[in-house]
Structure formats: C-alpha cells, structure tokens
Amino acid sequence: MKLILKVLLTAVAVVILAKFLPGIEIANYTSAIIVAIVLGLLRVTVKPLLIFFTLPATIVTLGLFLLVINAVIILLADYFVSGFAVSGFWIALLFSLLLSLFQSFFYSFLNENNENS
C-alpha cells in the first residue's frame, strides 16, 4: 500500500513540476504514473551501476557527481516513456533536484501518518 502511495505522490510531483518548468512536458496523468514507475525502476537497477562505475568521479567531486547521475536517470526516463519529454540536460538536472525536494516533502506526510496510527 505504501509503495502505491509513493508512486502516486511521485506522479503528482511530476505533474506539478511539468506545469511550472518550461522544458518538461507530460502528456497526461497516465504518463505521469508511468514516469513515476519507470523512475523507480531506473533508480533501483541502473543508478547503483552508474554509481559503481563513476565512483572515482563521485569521490573527487565529494558526491556532487550524483546530481549528474540523477539527471541521466531523468533523461533515460524521457527515452523510455513516450508521453514524457525533457528538453535538455540542465532542465533534467533542475527537474531531478526539485523532484527530490517534492518527494521528501510528500513522503514526510506518509511517515507522519504511520507514526500517528
């Protein structure tokens, strides 16, 4: 149940960010849900591999290279989902930063509800 809520909250964050960021386009709400699922799958499968192979760059930049990896994950989601479009790398970087902020804000409500129950 919690996983479904996280996917739906991520989809809501994607829709909100697509409304305000000029380089992000989402076709409909179904595409937003698919983007949320694809982002979750890419973060579980591809991101650890990218982190492993770019570990020296991540260490040298004191972890800032992880922002580049997050932007690459967004661009991969753009490639896999037809109703989702990102205009460039810098927009993907900004989108990934804002999406992380929105997710942490939304997920904090999930943790509050679990503690009160």
C-alpha positions as protocol buffer text, in pm:
chain_id: "A"
residue {
  index: 1
  type: MET
  ca { x: 0 y: 0 z: 0 }
}
residue {
  index: 2
  type: LYS
  ca { x: 279 y: 239 z: 91 }
}
residue {
  index: 3
  type: LEU
  ca { x: 457 y: 170 z: -240 }
}
residue {
  index: 4
  type: ILE
  ca { x: 144 y: 258 z: -436 }
}
residue {
  index: 5
  type: LEU
  ca { x: 109 y: 582 z: -241 }
}
residue {
  index: 6
  type: LYS
  ca { x: 472 y: 670 z: -310 }
}
residue {
  index: 7
  type: VAL
  ca { x: 424 y: 608 z: -684 }
}
residue {
  index: 8
  type: LEU
  ca { x: 111 y: 823 z: -687 }
}
residue {
  index: 9
  type: LEU
  ca { x: 279 y: 1102 z: -490 }
}
residue {
  index: 10
  type: THR
  ca { x: 574 y: 1094 z: -729 }
}
residue {
  index: 11
  type: ALA
  ca { x: 331 y: 1114 z: -1021 }
}
residue {
  index: 12
  type: VAL
  ca { x: 167 y: 1418 z: -860 }
}
residue {
  index: 13
  type: ALA
  ca { x: 510 y: 1579 z: -818 }
}
residue {
  index: 14
  type: VAL
  ca { x: 591 y: 1508 z: -1184 }
}
residue {
  index: 15
  type: VAL
  ca { x: 266 y: 1672 z: -1297 }
}
residue {
  index: 16
  type: ILE
  ca { x: 322 y: 1977 z: -1076 }
}
residue {
  index: 17
  type: LEU
  ca { x: 679 y: 2022 z: -1197 }
}
residue {
  index: 18
  type: ALA
  ca { x: 574 y: 1976 z: -1560 }
}
residue {
  index: 19
  type: LYS
  ca { x: 326 y: 2261 z: -1519 }
}
residue {
  index: 20
  type: PHE
  ca { x: 590 y: 2502 z: -1389 }
}
residue {
  index: 21
  type: LEU
  ca { x: 916 y: 2404 z: -1560 }
}
residue {
  index: 22
  type: PRO
  ca { x: 929 y: 2517 z: -1924 }
}
residue {
  index: 23
  type: GLY
  ca { x: 1142 y: 2228 z: -2055 }
}
residue {
  index: 24
  type: ILE
  ca { x: 932 y: 1945 z: -1911 }
}
residue {
  index: 25
  type: GLU
  ca { x: 623 y: 1814 z: -2088 }
}
residue {
  index: 26
  type: ILE
  ca { x: 389 y: 1539 z: -1976 }
}
residue {
  index: 27
  type: ALA
  ca { x: 105 y: 1417 z: -2198 }
}
residue {
  index: 28
  type: ASN
  ca { x: -148 y: 1307 z: -1934 }
}
residue {
  index: 29
  type: TYR
  ca { x: -183 y: 1166 z: -1584 }
}
residue {
  index: 30
  type: THR
  ca { x: -131 y: 810 z: -1703 }
}
residue {
  index: 31
  type: SER
  ca { x: 205 y: 913 z: -1846 }
}
residue {
  index: 32
  type: ALA
  ca { x: 291 y: 1070 z: -1510 }
}
residue {
  index: 33
  type: ILE
  ca { x: 220 y: 741 z: -1332 }
}
residue {
  index: 34
  type: ILE
  ca { x: 429 y: 554 z: -1589 }
}
residue {
  index: 35
  type: VAL
  ca { x: 711 y: 806 z: -1542 }
}
residue {
  index: 36
  type: ALA
  ca { x: 695 y: 752 z: -1165 }
}
residue {
  index: 37
  type: ILE
  ca { x: 716 y: 373 z: -1211 }
}
residue {
  index: 38
  type: VAL
  ca { x: 1000 y: 397 z: -1465 }
}
residue {
  index: 39
  type: LEU
  ca { x: 1194 y: 638 z: -1241 }
}
residue {
  index: 40
  type: GLY
  ca { x: 1157 y: 396 z: -951 }
}
residue {
  index: 41
  type: LEU
  ca { x: 1277 y: 104 z: -1162 }
}
residue {
  index: 42
  type: LEU
  ca { x: 1571 y: 302 z: -1302 }
}
residue {
  index: 43
  type: ARG
  ca { x: 1671 y: 416 z: -954 }
}
residue {
  index: 44
  type: VAL
  ca { x: 1672 y: 57 z: -833 }
}
residue {
  index: 45
  type: THR
  ca { x: 1851 y: -101 z: -1130 }
}
residue {
  index: 46
  type: VAL
  ca { x: 2058 y: 150 z: -1326 }
}
residue {
  index: 47
  type: LYS
  ca { x: 2156 y: 402 z: -1060 }
}
residue {
  index: 48
  type: PRO
  ca { x: 2365 y: 161 z: -848 }
}
residue {
  index: 49
  type: LEU
  ca { x: 2555 y: 55 z: -1159 }
}
residue {
  index: 50
  type: LEU
  ca { x: 2621 y: 415 z: -1259 }
}
residue {
  index: 51
  type: ILE
  ca { x: 2736 y: 497 z: -906 }
}
residue {
  index: 52
  type: PHE
  ca { x: 2972 y: 198 z: -907 }
}
residue {
  index: 53
  type: PHE
  ca { x: 3127 y: 281 z: -1243 }
}
residue {
  index: 54
  type: THR
  ca { x: 3163 y: 652 z: -1166 }
}
residue {
  index: 55
  type: LEU
  ca { x: 3283 y: 608 z: -809 }
}
residue {
  index: 56
  type: PRO
  ca { x: 3619 y: 786 z: -866 }
}
residue {
  index: 57
  type: ALA
  ca { x: 3442 y: 1092 z: -1011 }
}
residue {
  index: 58
  type: THR
  ca { x: 3194 y: 1087 z: -724 }
}
residue {
  index: 59
  type: ILE
  ca { x: 3472 y: 1074 z: -467 }
}
residue {
  index: 60
  type: VAL
  ca { x: 3673 y: 1352 z: -633 }
}
residue {
  index: 61
  type: THR
  ca { x: 3368 y: 1580 z: -652 }
}
residue {
  index: 62
  type: LEU
  ca { x: 3267 y: 1493 z: -295 }
}
residue {
  index: 63
  type: GLY
  ca { x: 2937 y: 1345 z: -411 }
}
residue {
  index: 64
  type: LEU
  ca { x: 2829 y: 1624 z: -645 }
}
residue {
  index: 65
  type: PHE
  ca { x: 2858 y: 1388 z: -942 }
}
residue {
  index: 66
  type: LEU
  ca { x: 2550 y: 1211 z: -803 }
}
residue {
  index: 67
  type: LEU
  ca { x: 2350 y: 1509 z: -930 }
}
residue {
  index: 68
  type: VAL
  ca { x: 2471 y: 1428 z: -1281 }
}
residue {
  index: 69
  type: ILE
  ca { x: 2368 y: 1064 z: -1233 }
}
residue {
  index: 70
  type: ASN
  ca { x: 2020 y: 1177 z: -1124 }
}
residue {
  index: 71
  type: ALA
  ca { x: 1991 y: 1393 z: -1437 }
}
residue {
  index: 72
  type: VAL
  ca { x: 2095 y: 1096 z: -1652 }
}
residue {
  index: 73
  type: ILE
  ca { x: 1822 y: 887 z: -1486 }
}
residue {
  index: 74
  type: ILE
  ca { x: 1567 y: 1156 z: -1578 }
}
residue {
  index: 75
  type: LEU
  ca { x: 1693 y: 1160 z: -1938 }
}
residue {
  index: 76
  type: LEU
  ca { x: 1666 y: 780 z: -1951 }
}
residue {
  index: 77
  type: ALA
  ca { x: 1306 y: 805 z: -1832 }
}
residue {
  index: 78
  type: ASP
  ca { x: 1248 y: 1057 z: -2112 }
}
residue {
  index: 79
  type: TYR
  ca { x: 1384 y: 800 z: -2357 }
}
residue {
  index: 80
  type: PHE
  ca { x: 1165 y: 514 z: -2229 }
}
residue {
  index: 81
  type: VAL
  ca { x: 833 y: 695 z: -2174 }
}
residue {
  index: 82
  type: SER
  ca { x: 670 y: 835 z: -2485 }
}
residue {
  index: 83
  type: GLY
  ca { x: 441 y: 1086 z: -2311 }
}
residue {
  index: 84
  type: PHE
  ca { x: 727 y: 1248 z: -2118 }
}
residue {
  index: 85
  type: ALA
  ca { x: 971 y: 1497 z: -2270 }
}
residue {
  index: 86
  type: VAL
  ca { x: 1274 y: 1674 z: -2123 }
}
residue {
  index: 87
  type: SER
  ca { x: 1438 y: 1944 z: -2335 }
}
residue {
  index: 88
  type: GLY
  ca { x: 1796 y: 1910 z: -2214 }
}
residue {
  index: 89
  type: PHE
  ca { x: 2050 y: 1813 z: -1951 }
}
residue {
  index: 90
  type: TRP
  ca { x: 2021 y: 2129 z: -1738 }
}
residue {
  index: 91
  type: ILE
  ca { x: 1643 y: 2105 z: -1726 }
}
residue {
  index: 92
  type: ALA
  ca { x: 1680 y: 1738 z: -1627 }
}
residue {
  index: 93
  type: LEU
  ca { x: 1919 y: 1840 z: -1351 }
}
residue {
  index: 94
  type: LEU
  ca { x: 1680 y: 2105 z: -1219 }
}
residue {
  index: 95
  type: PHE
  ca { x: 1388 y: 1863 z: -1252 }
}
residue {
  index: 96
  type: SER
  ca { x: 1572 y: 1595 z: -1054 }
}
residue {
  index: 97
  type: LEU
  ca { x: 1658 y: 1840 z: -775 }
}
residue {
  index: 98
  type: LEU
  ca { x: 1303 y: 1971 z: -750 }
}
residue {
  index: 99
  type: LEU
  ca { x: 1156 y: 1621 z: -775 }
}
residue {
  index: 100
  type: SER
  ca { x: 1373 y: 1509 z: -484 }
}
residue {
  index: 101
  type: LEU
  ca { x: 1254 y: 1805 z: -277 }
}
residue {
  index: 102
  type: PHE
  ca { x: 889 y: 1738 z: -361 }
}
residue {
  index: 103
  type: GLN
  ca { x: 927 y: 1368 z: -284 }
}
residue {
  index: 104
  type: SER
  ca { x: 1085 y: 1431 z: 54 }
}
residue {
  index: 105
  type: PHE
  ca { x: 808 y: 1679 z: 135 }
}
residue {
  index: 106
  type: PHE
  ca { x: 531 y: 1440 z: 25 }
}
residue {
  index: 107
  type: TYR
  ca { x: 689 y: 1132 z: 185 }
}
residue {
  index: 108
  type: SER
  ca { x: 714 y: 1314 z: 517 }
}
residue {
  index: 109
  type: PHE
  ca { x: 334 y: 1308 z: 531 }
}
residue {
  index: 110
  type: LEU
  ca { x: 340 y: 930 z: 484 }
}
residue {
  index: 111
  type: ASN
  ca { x: 579 y: 890 z: 776 }
}
residue {
  index: 112
  type: GLU
  ca { x: 371 y: 1120 z: 997 }
}
residue {
  index: 113
  type: ASN
  ca { x: 56 y: 920 z: 926 }
}
residue {
  index: 114
  type: ASN
  ca { x: 231 y: 591 z: 1012 }
}
residue {
  index: 115
  type: GLU
  ca { x: 361 y: 725 z: 1343 }
}
residue {
  index: 116
  type: ASN
  ca { x: 16 y: 851 z: 1448 }
}
residue {
  index: 117
  type: SER
  ca { x: -161 y: 524 z: 1366 }
}
